[in-house]
Coordinates of C-alpha atoms in Angstrom, one line a residue:
M146 CA 0.0 0.0 0.0
L147 CA 1.4 3.4 -1.1
V148 CA 0.4 6.4 1.0
L149 CA 1.3 10.1 0.4
G150 CA 1.1 12.4 3.4
I151 CA 0.8 16.2 3.1
S152 CA 1.1 19.1 5.5
A153 CA 0.4 22.6 4.2
F154 CA -1.2 26.1 4.5
Y155 CA 0.2 27.1 7.9
H156 CA 4.0 26.8 8.0
D157 CA 6.6 24.3 7.0
S158 CA 4.7 22.5 4.3
A159 CA 6.0 19.1 3.5
A160 CA 5.2 15.7 1.8
A161 CA 6.1 12.2 2.7
M162 CA 5.7 8.8 1.0
V163 CA 5.1 5.5 2.9
R164 CA 5.1 2.1 1.2
D165 CA 3.8 -0.8 3.3
G166 CA 4.7 1.0 6.5
Q167 CA 8.3 1.8 5.3
I168 CA 9.3 5.4 4.9
I169 CA 10.4 6.0 1.3
A170 CA 10.8 9.8 1.2
A171 CA 10.0 13.0 3.0
A172 CA 10.9 16.7 2.4
Q173 CA 9.9 20.2 3.2
E174 CA 8.6 22.5 0.4
E175 CA 11.0 25.3 1.5
R176 CA 14.0 23.3 0.3
F177 CA 12.8 23.5 -3.3
T178 CA 11.2 27.0 -3.4
R179 CA 14.0 28.6 -1.2
K180 CA 11.3 30.3 0.9
K181 CA 12.0 29.6 4.5
H182 CA 9.0 28.0 6.3
D183 CA 7.1 28.0 3.0
P184 CA 3.4 27.3 3.8
S185 CA 2.2 26.8 0.2
F186 CA 0.9 23.5 -1.2
P187 CA 4.0 21.2 -1.4
A188 CA 3.9 20.5 -5.1
N189 CA 7.7 20.2 -5.5
A190 CA 8.0 18.0 -2.4
I191 CA 5.2 15.7 -3.7
R192 CA 6.9 15.4 -7.1
Y193 CA 10.1 14.5 -5.4
C194 CA 8.3 11.8 -3.3
L195 CA 6.7 10.3 -6.4
D196 CA 10.1 10.2 -8.2
E197 CA 11.9 8.6 -5.2
A198 CA 9.1 6.0 -4.9
K199 CA 9.2 5.4 -8.7
A200 CA 5.4 5.9 -8.4
S201 CA 2.7 7.7 -10.3
G202 CA -0.7 9.2 -9.4
E203 CA -2.3 5.9 -10.5
T204 CA -0.1 3.8 -8.1
V205 CA -0.7 6.0 -5.0
D206 CA -3.5 4.3 -2.9
R207 CA -4.2 7.1 -0.4
V208 CA -3.4 10.8 0.0
V209 CA -3.7 12.1 3.5
F210 CA -3.8 15.7 4.8
Y211 CA -2.3 16.1 8.3
E212 CA -5.3 17.8 10.0
K213 CA -9.0 18.3 9.7
P214 CA -10.0 21.8 8.4
F215 CA -13.6 21.7 9.6
L216 CA -12.6 21.1 13.2
K217 CA -10.1 23.9 12.9
F218 CA -12.8 26.2 11.5
E219 CA -15.1 25.2 14.4
R220 CA -12.4 26.2 16.9
L221 CA -11.9 29.6 15.2
I222 CA -15.6 30.4 15.2
E223 CA -16.2 29.2 18.8
T224 CA -13.1 31.2 20.0
Y225 CA -14.4 34.4 18.4
L226 CA -17.9 33.9 19.8
A227 CA -16.5 33.2 23.3
F228 CA -14.5 36.5 23.2
A229 CA -17.0 38.7 21.3
P230 CA -17.1 41.6 20.7
R231 CA -13.3 41.6 21.3
G232 CA -11.4 40.7 18.3
F233 CA -13.9 41.7 15.6
G234 CA -11.1 43.3 13.5
S235 CA -9.1 40.0 13.5
F236 CA -12.3 38.1 12.8
R237 CA -13.1 40.3 9.8
K238 CA -9.7 39.9 8.4
S239 CA -9.5 36.1 8.7
M240 CA -13.0 35.2 7.6
P241 CA -12.6 35.9 3.8
L242 CA -9.6 33.6 3.7
W243 CA -11.3 30.9 5.7
I244 CA -14.6 31.0 3.7
G245 CA -12.9 31.5 0.4
E246 CA -10.2 28.9 0.7
K247 CA -9.6 27.0 4.0
L248 CA -13.2 26.0 4.6
F249 CA -13.2 24.3 1.2
Q250 CA -9.8 22.8 1.6
R251 CA -10.8 19.4 0.3
D252 CA -11.6 21.0 -3.1
L253 CA -8.4 23.1 -3.0
L254 CA -6.3 20.0 -2.2
L255 CA -8.0 18.0 -5.0
R256 CA -7.4 20.8 -7.5
E257 CA -3.7 21.0 -6.6
L258 CA -3.2 17.3 -6.6
K259 CA -4.8 17.1 -10.1
E260 CA -2.3 19.6 -11.3
I261 CA 0.4 17.1 -10.5
S262 CA -1.5 14.1 -11.7
P263 CA -5.2 13.6 -12.4
A264 CA -5.2 10.2 -10.8
L265 CA -3.6 11.7 -7.6
G266 CA -6.6 14.0 -7.3
E267 CA -9.3 11.3 -7.3
Q268 CA -11.7 12.2 -4.5
G269 CA -11.9 8.6 -3.2
K270 CA -8.1 8.6 -2.3
L271 CA -8.2 11.6 0.0
R272 CA -8.2 11.2 3.7
F273 CA -7.8 13.6 6.7
S274 CA -6.0 12.9 10.0
E275 CA -6.3 14.9 13.2
H276 CA -3.4 17.2 13.8
H277 CA -2.2 15.8 17.1
F278 CA -2.8 12.2 16.0
S279 CA -0.5 12.9 13.0
H280 CA 2.2 14.2 15.3
A281 CA 1.8 11.2 17.6
A282 CA 1.9 8.7 14.7
S283 CA 5.0 10.5 13.3
A284 CA 6.8 9.7 16.6
Y285 CA 5.5 6.3 17.6
Y286 CA 5.4 4.3 14.4
P287 CA 9.1 5.0 13.4
S288 CA 10.2 4.6 17.0
P289 CA 12.3 1.6 18.1
F290 CA 9.6 0.6 20.7
Q291 CA 7.0 -2.1 20.5
S292 CA 5.0 -0.1 23.1
S293 CA 5.3 3.4 24.3
L294 CA 3.8 6.5 25.9
V295 CA 3.5 9.3 23.3
L296 CA 3.4 12.9 24.4
T297 CA 2.6 15.7 21.8
M298 CA 3.0 19.4 22.7
D299 CA 2.7 22.3 20.3
G300 CA 0.9 25.6 19.7
V301 CA -2.4 24.2 18.6
G302 CA -3.9 21.7 16.1
E303 CA -7.6 21.7 15.7
W304 CA -8.4 21.9 19.4
A305 CA -5.6 20.0 21.2
T306 CA -2.4 21.7 22.3
T307 CA -1.1 18.8 24.5
S308 CA -2.0 15.2 24.1
A309 CA -1.0 11.8 25.6
A310 CA -1.3 8.6 23.7
I311 CA -0.4 4.9 24.1
G312 CA 1.2 3.0 21.2
Q313 CA 1.0 -0.8 21.3
G314 CA 2.0 -2.8 18.3
D315 CA 0.0 -1.4 15.3
N316 CA -2.4 0.5 17.6
L317 CA -2.1 4.1 18.7
A318 CA -4.8 5.8 20.7
I319 CA -4.9 9.3 22.4
F320 CA -6.3 9.1 25.9
K321 CA -5.8 12.6 27.3
E322 CA -5.8 16.1 25.9
I323 CA -5.5 19.8 26.9
H324 CA -7.4 22.1 24.6
F325 CA -6.9 25.6 23.1
P326 CA -6.5 28.3 24.2
H327 CA -4.4 26.7 27.0
S328 CA -1.1 26.0 25.3
L329 CA 2.4 25.6 26.4
G330 CA 3.6 26.1 22.9
L331 CA 1.7 29.4 22.6
L332 CA 3.0 30.5 26.0
Y333 CA 6.6 30.0 24.8
S334 CA 5.7 31.8 21.5
A335 CA 4.4 34.7 23.5
F336 CA 7.8 35.2 25.0
T337 CA 9.4 34.7 21.6
Y338 CA 7.3 37.6 20.4
Y339 CA 7.9 39.7 23.5
T340 CA 11.7 39.3 23.3
G341 CA 11.7 40.4 19.6
F342 CA 11.9 37.2 17.6
K343 CA 9.5 35.8 15.0
V344 CA 6.8 33.4 16.2
N345 CA 7.1 29.9 14.7
S346 CA 10.7 30.4 13.8
G347 CA 12.5 32.2 16.7
E348 CA 11.6 29.9 19.5
Y349 CA 15.0 28.1 19.3
K350 CA 16.7 31.5 19.6
V351 CA 14.9 32.0 23.0
M352 CA 16.1 28.6 24.0
G353 CA 19.7 29.5 23.0
L354 CA 19.5 32.8 24.8
A355 CA 18.3 31.4 28.0
P356 CA 21.7 30.3 29.5
Y357 CA 22.9 33.9 29.4
G358 CA 20.2 34.9 31.9
E359 CA 18.7 34.1 35.2
P360 CA 15.1 32.9 35.7
K361 CA 14.2 36.0 37.6
Y362 CA 10.7 36.2 36.1
A363 CA 9.7 32.5 36.6
K364 CA 7.7 33.3 39.7
A365 CA 5.9 36.1 37.9
I366 CA 5.0 33.7 35.1
F367 CA 3.6 31.1 37.6
D368 CA 1.8 33.8 39.6
N369 CA 0.2 35.6 36.7
L370 CA 0.2 33.7 33.4
I371 CA -0.1 29.9 34.0
D372 CA -1.7 27.7 36.7
V373 CA 0.1 24.4 36.7
K374 CA -1.2 21.4 38.6
P375 CA 1.0 18.7 40.2
D376 CA 0.3 16.4 37.3
G377 CA 1.4 19.0 34.7
S378 CA -2.1 19.9 33.5
F379 CA -2.3 23.7 33.1
R380 CA -4.5 26.7 32.3
L381 CA -3.3 30.1 31.0
N382 CA -4.7 33.3 32.4
L383 CA -6.1 34.7 29.1
N384 CA -6.3 38.2 30.5
Y385 CA -2.7 38.7 29.5
F386 CA -2.7 37.3 26.0
S387 CA -4.3 38.5 22.7
Y388 CA -3.7 35.5 20.4
C389 CA -7.3 34.4 20.7
T390 CA -8.7 37.6 19.3
G391 CA -5.9 39.9 18.1
L392 CA -3.1 40.1 15.7
T393 CA -0.3 40.0 18.3
M394 CA 0.6 37.4 21.0
T395 CA 0.5 39.6 24.1
D396 CA -1.2 42.9 25.3
R397 CA -0.5 45.8 27.6
R398 CA -1.3 43.8 30.7
F399 CA 1.4 41.3 29.8
D400 CA 3.7 44.3 29.2
A401 CA 3.0 45.7 32.6
I402 CA 4.2 42.5 34.4
F403 CA 7.5 42.6 32.6
G404 CA 8.1 46.4 32.6
G405 CA 7.6 47.6 29.1
P406 CA 6.6 46.9 25.5
P407 CA 8.0 44.0 23.4
R408 CA 11.5 44.4 22.0
R409 CA 11.6 45.4 18.4
A410 CA 13.7 43.2 16.2
D411 CA 16.1 46.1 15.5
E412 CA 16.6 46.9 19.1
P413 CA 19.7 45.5 21.0
L414 CA 19.3 42.5 23.3
E415 CA 19.6 43.4 27.0
Q416 CA 20.1 41.4 30.2
K417 CA 16.3 41.7 30.7
H418 CA 15.7 39.7 27.5
M419 CA 18.1 37.0 28.6
D420 CA 16.4 36.8 32.0
L421 CA 13.0 36.5 30.3
A422 CA 14.4 33.7 28.0
A423 CA 15.8 31.9 31.1
S424 CA 12.5 32.3 32.9
I425 CA 10.2 30.9 30.2
Q426 CA 12.7 28.1 29.6
A427 CA 12.6 27.2 33.3
V428 CA 8.8 27.3 33.3
T429 CA 8.5 25.1 30.2
E430 CA 10.9 22.5 31.7
E431 CA 8.9 22.4 34.9
V432 CA 5.6 21.8 33.1
V433 CA 7.1 19.2 30.8
L434 CA 8.7 17.4 33.8
R435 CA 5.4 17.4 35.7
L436 CA 3.6 16.0 32.7
T437 CA 6.2 13.2 32.0
R438 CA 6.4 12.2 35.7
S439 CA 2.6 12.0 36.1
L440 CA 2.1 10.1 32.8
A441 CA 4.9 7.7 33.7
A442 CA 3.3 7.0 37.0
E443 CA -0.2 6.7 35.5
T444 CA 0.7 4.4 32.6
G445 CA 3.7 2.4 33.9
H446 CA 5.4 2.9 30.5
R447 CA 9.2 3.1 30.4
N448 CA 9.5 4.2 26.8
L449 CA 8.6 7.7 25.7
C450 CA 8.0 9.2 22.3
L451 CA 7.8 13.0 21.8
A452 CA 6.5 15.1 18.9
G453 CA 5.0 18.6 18.3
G454 CA 6.9 21.8 18.2
V455 CA 7.7 21.8 21.9
A456 CA 9.6 18.5 21.4
L457 CA 12.2 20.5 19.5
N458 CA 13.1 22.0 22.9
C459 CA 16.2 19.8 23.3
V460 CA 17.1 21.3 26.7
A461 CA 13.8 20.1 28.2
N462 CA 14.2 16.7 26.4
G463 CA 17.6 16.3 28.1
K464 CA 16.1 17.0 31.5
V465 CA 13.3 14.4 30.9
L466 CA 15.9 11.8 30.1
R467 CA 18.1 12.6 33.1
D468 CA 15.0 12.6 35.3
G469 CA 15.0 8.8 35.0
R470 CA 11.2 8.1 34.7
F471 CA 11.9 6.6 31.2
D472 CA 14.5 4.2 30.1
R473 CA 14.5 5.4 26.5
I474 CA 13.2 8.4 24.7
F475 CA 12.6 8.8 20.9
V476 CA 12.0 12.3 19.5
Q477 CA 10.7 12.6 16.0
P478 CA 13.4 14.7 14.2
A479 CA 10.7 16.6 12.2
S480 CA 8.6 17.3 15.3
G481 CA 7.0 20.4 13.9
D482 CA 4.2 20.6 11.3
A483 CA 6.4 19.2 8.5
G484 CA 6.5 15.9 10.4
G485 CA 2.7 15.9 10.4
A486 CA 2.9 14.8 6.7
L487 CA 4.8 11.7 7.6
G488 CA 2.6 11.0 10.6
A489 CA -0.6 11.3 8.6
A490 CA 0.7 8.8 6.0
L491 CA 1.7 6.3 8.7
A492 CA -1.6 6.8 10.6
V493 CA -3.7 6.0 7.6
Y494 CA -1.5 3.1 6.6
Y495 CA -1.8 1.4 10.0
D496 CA -5.5 2.2 10.3
E497 CA -6.4 0.7 6.9
T498 CA -4.2 -2.4 7.2
R499 CA -4.8 -3.3 10.9
G500 CA -5.7 -6.9 11.3
G501 CA -4.1 -7.9 8.1
D502 CA -0.9 -9.9 7.4
A503 CA 1.5 -6.9 7.5
A504 CA 2.2 -6.2 11.1
R505 CA 4.4 -3.3 12.3
V506 CA 8.1 -4.2 12.2
V507 CA 10.1 -2.4 14.9
K508 CA 13.5 -1.3 13.6
Q509 CA 16.7 -0.4 15.5
P510 CA 17.9 2.3 16.1
D511 CA 14.6 3.5 14.6
A512 CA 12.8 3.6 11.2
M513 CA 13.8 7.2 10.3
Q514 CA 17.0 6.1 8.4
G515 CA 18.9 8.9 10.2
A516 CA 16.3 11.4 8.8
F517 CA 18.1 11.1 5.4
L518 CA 14.9 11.0 3.4
G519 CA 15.4 13.9 0.9
P520 CA 16.9 14.1 -2.6
S521 CA 20.4 12.9 -3.4
Y522 CA 22.5 13.4 -6.6
E523 CA 24.6 11.0 -8.6
Q524 CA 28.2 12.0 -9.0
A525 CA 27.9 12.7 -12.8
D526 CA 24.9 14.9 -12.1
I527 CA 26.8 16.8 -9.5
E528 CA 29.6 17.5 -11.9
R529 CA 27.2 18.7 -14.6
R530 CA 25.4 21.0 -12.2
L531 CA 28.6 22.5 -10.8
E532 CA 30.0 23.1 -14.3
A533 CA 26.7 24.8 -15.3
V534 CA 27.1 27.4 -12.5
G535 CA 30.8 28.1 -13.2
A536 CA 32.3 26.2 -10.3
V537 CA 36.0 25.2 -10.3
F538 CA 36.5 21.8 -8.8
S539 CA 38.5 18.6 -8.7
V540 CA 37.1 15.1 -8.6
V541 CA 38.7 12.7 -6.2
D542 CA 38.1 9.2 -4.9
D543 CA 36.1 8.3 -1.8
N544 CA 39.2 8.1 0.5
S545 CA 40.5 11.4 -0.8
V546 CA 37.2 13.2 0.0
I547 CA 37.6 12.1 3.6
E548 CA 41.3 12.9 3.8
K549 CA 41.1 16.3 2.2
T550 CA 38.1 17.4 4.2
A551 CA 39.5 16.2 7.5
A552 CA 42.8 18.1 6.7
A553 CA 40.8 21.3 5.9
L554 CA 38.9 21.0 9.2
A555 CA 42.1 20.3 11.2
S556 CA 43.7 23.4 9.7
G557 CA 40.8 25.6 11.0
Q558 CA 38.8 26.0 7.8
A559 CA 35.0 26.3 7.6
V560 CA 33.8 23.4 5.5
G561 CA 30.6 23.0 3.4
W562 CA 29.6 19.3 3.3
H563 CA 26.9 18.3 0.8
Q564 CA 26.6 14.5 0.6
G565 CA 23.9 11.8 0.0
R566 CA 20.2 12.4 0.8
M567 CA 19.0 15.6 2.3
E568 CA 17.8 15.6 5.9
F569 CA 14.0 15.8 6.8
G570 CA 13.3 18.2 9.6
P571 CA 14.9 21.5 10.8
R572 CA 18.3 20.1 11.6
S573 CA 21.3 19.4 9.4
L574 CA 22.7 16.0 10.5
G575 CA 25.7 15.6 8.4
N576 CA 24.6 15.6 4.8
R577 CA 23.8 19.3 4.3
S578 CA 26.1 20.7 7.0
I579 CA 28.7 23.4 7.6
L580 CA 31.5 21.9 9.7
G581 CA 34.3 23.2 11.8
D582 CA 37.0 22.4 14.4
P583 CA 35.4 22.5 17.9
R584 CA 38.8 23.0 19.6
S585 CA 39.1 26.5 18.1
P586 CA 38.3 29.3 20.6
T587 CA 37.3 31.6 17.7
M588 CA 35.2 29.1 15.6
Q589 CA 31.8 29.8 17.2
K590 CA 32.1 33.6 16.8
A591 CA 33.5 33.3 13.2
L592 CA 30.8 30.9 12.0
N593 CA 28.1 33.1 13.5
L594 CA 29.4 36.4 12.1
K595 CA 31.2 35.5 8.9
V596 CA 29.4 32.4 7.6
K597 CA 25.9 32.2 9.1
Y598 CA 25.4 36.1 9.4
R599 CA 23.4 35.5 12.6
E600 CA 23.3 36.6 16.2
S601 CA 26.5 36.1 18.1
F602 CA 24.9 34.3 21.1
R603 CA 23.7 31.4 19.0
P604 CA 25.3 28.1 20.0
F605 CA 26.5 25.3 17.7
A606 CA 26.0 21.6 18.1
P607 CA 28.8 19.0 18.5
A608 CA 28.6 15.9 16.1
V609 CA 30.4 13.1 18.0
L610 CA 31.0 9.5 17.2
R611 CA 28.4 7.4 19.0
E612 CA 31.0 5.1 20.4
R613 CA 32.9 8.1 22.0
V614 CA 30.0 10.3 23.2
S615 CA 30.3 9.3 26.9
D616 CA 34.1 10.2 26.8
W617 CA 33.2 13.8 26.1
F618 CA 29.7 14.4 27.4
A619 CA 27.5 13.5 30.3
L620 CA 25.4 11.2 28.1
D621 CA 25.5 7.6 27.1
A622 CA 22.5 7.3 24.8
D623 CA 21.6 7.7 21.2
S624 CA 21.0 11.3 20.1
P625 CA 21.1 11.1 16.3
Y626 CA 18.8 14.0 15.7
M627 CA 20.4 16.7 17.8
L628 CA 17.4 16.7 20.2
L629 CA 19.0 16.0 23.6
V630 CA 21.2 18.4 25.6
A631 CA 23.8 17.3 28.1
N632 CA 26.8 18.9 29.7
V633 CA 30.4 18.6 28.5
K634 CA 32.2 16.2 30.8
S635 CA 33.8 17.9 33.8
E636 CA 37.3 16.7 33.0
R637 CA 37.0 18.4 29.6
C638 CA 35.9 21.7 31.1
R639 CA 37.9 24.7 32.4
K640 CA 36.8 26.3 35.6
M641 CA 36.0 29.9 35.2
S642 CA 37.8 32.5 37.4
A643 CA 35.8 34.6 39.9
E644 CA 36.0 37.5 37.5
E645 CA 34.7 35.5 34.6
Q646 CA 31.9 34.1 36.7
A647 CA 30.8 37.6 37.6
L648 CA 30.2 38.5 34.0
F649 CA 26.7 38.8 32.7
G650 CA 24.9 38.1 29.5
I651 CA 26.8 38.2 26.2
D652 CA 30.0 39.1 28.1
K653 CA 30.2 35.4 28.9
L654 CA 30.4 34.4 25.3
N655 CA 34.1 34.5 24.6
I656 CA 35.3 32.8 27.8
L657 CA 37.2 29.6 27.1
R658 CA 35.4 27.0 29.1
S659 CA 36.3 23.6 27.7
D660 CA 38.6 21.6 25.4
I661 CA 35.9 22.1 22.7
P662 CA 34.9 25.7 23.2
A663 CA 33.1 26.1 19.8
V664 CA 30.3 23.7 20.9
T665 CA 30.3 24.4 24.7
H666 CA 27.4 26.8 25.6
V667 CA 27.8 29.3 28.4
D668 CA 26.3 26.9 30.9
Y669 CA 28.7 24.1 29.9
S670 CA 25.9 22.3 27.9
A671 CA 25.8 21.1 24.3
R672 CA 23.1 20.0 21.9
I673 CA 24.5 16.6 21.0
Q674 CA 24.4 14.7 17.7
T675 CA 25.6 11.2 18.0
V676 CA 26.9 10.0 14.6
H677 CA 26.3 6.3 13.7
K678 CA 28.2 4.3 11.2
E679 CA 25.1 2.4 10.2
T680 CA 23.1 5.4 9.1
N681 CA 25.8 7.7 7.8
P682 CA 29.1 5.9 7.1
R683 CA 30.8 8.7 5.2
Y684 CA 30.1 11.3 7.9
H685 CA 31.3 8.8 10.5
A686 CA 34.4 8.2 8.5
L687 CA 35.1 11.9 8.3
I688 CA 34.9 12.4 12.1
S689 CA 37.0 9.3 12.6
R690 CA 39.7 10.6 10.4
F691 CA 39.5 14.0 12.1
E692 CA 40.0 12.2 15.4
Q693 CA 43.1 10.5 14.0
L694 CA 44.6 13.8 13.1
T695 CA 43.6 15.8 16.2
G696 CA 42.7 13.3 19.0
C697 CA 39.1 14.8 19.0
P698 CA 36.1 12.7 17.8
V699 CA 33.9 15.8 17.6
L700 CA 33.0 18.3 14.9
V701 CA 31.1 21.6 14.9
N702 CA 27.9 20.9 12.9
T703 CA 25.6 23.6 11.8
S704 CA 23.0 23.8 9.0
F705 CA 24.3 24.6 5.5
N706 CA 22.6 27.9 5.0
V707 CA 22.9 31.6 6.0
R708 CA 20.4 33.3 8.3
G709 CA 16.9 33.4 6.7
E710 CA 17.7 30.8 4.0
P711 CA 16.4 27.3 4.0
I712 CA 19.0 24.5 4.3
V713 CA 20.6 23.9 0.9
C714 CA 19.1 21.1 -1.3
T715 CA 20.9 20.9 -4.6
P716 CA 24.6 21.2 -5.5
E717 CA 23.8 24.6 -7.0
D718 CA 22.3 25.7 -3.7
A719 CA 25.5 24.6 -2.0
F720 CA 27.7 26.5 -4.4
R721 CA 25.7 29.7 -4.2
C722 CA 25.9 29.6 -0.4
F723 CA 29.6 28.8 -0.6
M724 CA 30.2 31.8 -2.8
G725 CA 28.0 34.1 -0.7
C726 CA 29.7 33.6 2.7
E727 CA 33.2 32.9 4.1
I728 CA 33.2 29.1 3.8
E729 CA 36.7 28.2 2.6
F730 CA 36.3 24.6 1.5
L731 CA 33.3 22.7 -0.1
A732 CA 32.8 19.0 -0.7
V733 CA 29.9 18.0 -2.9
G734 CA 29.8 14.3 -3.4
N735 CA 33.4 13.6 -4.7
C736 CA 33.9 17.2 -5.9
I737 CA 36.3 19.3 -3.9
L738 CA 36.1 23.1 -4.2
H739 CA 38.5 25.7 -2.7
K740 CA 37.3 29.3 -2.4
E741 CA 40.5 30.9 -3.6
Q742 CA 40.2 29.0 -6.9
Q743 CA 36.7 30.3 -7.8
N744 CA 35.8 33.1 -10.1
P745 CA 35.4 36.1 -7.8
D746 CA 32.7 37.5 -10.2
L747 CA 30.4 34.7 -9.0
A748 CA 30.5 36.0 -5.4
R749 CA 27.2 37.5 -4.2
D750 CA 25.8 39.5 -1.4
Y751 CA 24.2 36.7 0.5
K752 CA 23.6 38.6 3.7
S753 CA 20.7 40.6 2.1
A754 CA 19.5 37.8 -0.2
F755 CA 16.9 36.4 2.3
E756 CA 14.5 37.9 4.7
L757 CA 15.9 37.6 8.2
D758 CA 14.2 35.0 10.5

């Protein structure tokens, strides 16, 4: 049975293809259109999935949308009625779009599908899955567990904002929900907005900013904004928020608690903003821990699956693991709405085949194939594409790719690494990555300011050989998707002086605090990616060779893009980014490119090519 899953029309549109329960392909639309968080119908991603599956519209059995538009419309109407006459302006602006397009989303989907293939748009093939069930399915079905508790937390789906489910064999069932407008994801987004970042894209910046501050406002948040019960269930005080009826997240009463209006994006970050980030991070962690502890006690399950946008909070995930209520945790690498496409396809497959001969097969370490589910390019195709854009390159054998790249990294160069299938989800995991030497005390600042063109406080992730992770970090578990945070091992750390400890905020940034300063955050933590030979042998070989040269089995790994740009997809994307920033060395397949050998006329002003996120 061949099932195509789709998520679209909000943010991070995507498509995924599942054949007989096996994930064949998955990709976000933004990677093809080059529009970050592109919400449009994922026509390019669908075409890629069809090509990868060697399928046509005729051979696809089901097409599944990741949520139910009528339920979402019901929530919108009921919310406006509950708060009337407040929010009439917002109601008036949103209704034409809903009535003209979203209310009739079935017809819109069928029209768009028919543009790709008339057979793909046959009405009898189309199904709809509930938003949170799609998330839960995206985490449970690819997980390495025969049975598991599944916790989904995000902004909002149709009604649910938090849900708990039990997965057992082929069966998955939600048994508990918290409904809109009470939402941990929207509470976090309110602080994203208030600290001057973009909602639905800047939440990870708040998480990265938090270690620079102190949770001075946590009590104010608990006292005024959220009532959390011992079991983790919660309610927000809606007097302080305007997302139900307005066009902003917060209002003047919210501002009054924290002493002023929201920060504008062009205003400097101050210590107050760092303290606010630390405070909402601490509150989020407390709520998540109460939820996971109570659900563990209630269900007795020792395996946990996580999905939804809040599951991308890797700091909270790391604390859940260390809390010890669960033996193993699996986090869906595409936890946001893009992953809903995959979950919807899996949900319908298992629903329609249940009771048949094809039972769910549990795979180790999981069924996500390292999240390497996007397009790849044959060597001859890479060479043609690079020649067409004027690149100067040499072609080397497999061993030389590893040798030359490892040598470039050991010499302190910033390296672009474009190999194999593109990653699905928001993280580069070693196939569309910018790499660097983590031992360098200047690498973090240089990558942020000269390559990524982004805020200087943003941390970078260490990619470490799985067999060596416990030698360098306070972790001995799989973290292939960069979704667990743990501290750098104490023996690898340098104790700060009294003067250094007295520093505040961004002044802490340039303090040398470990043997791998480029990936050690100001609180000695790191967002760890364990690299597994089974899922990415070439990347594993590169880090292994780097260790032979330097004694360090760790690399800096950040996404191959500049600020505001989607992660690169094609060899041409990689070359353009290479020429638009200060990456010095590029490996695309077996093609090696050095910046000094390129035509300087091909350089471009990449800093202003994309809208800042």
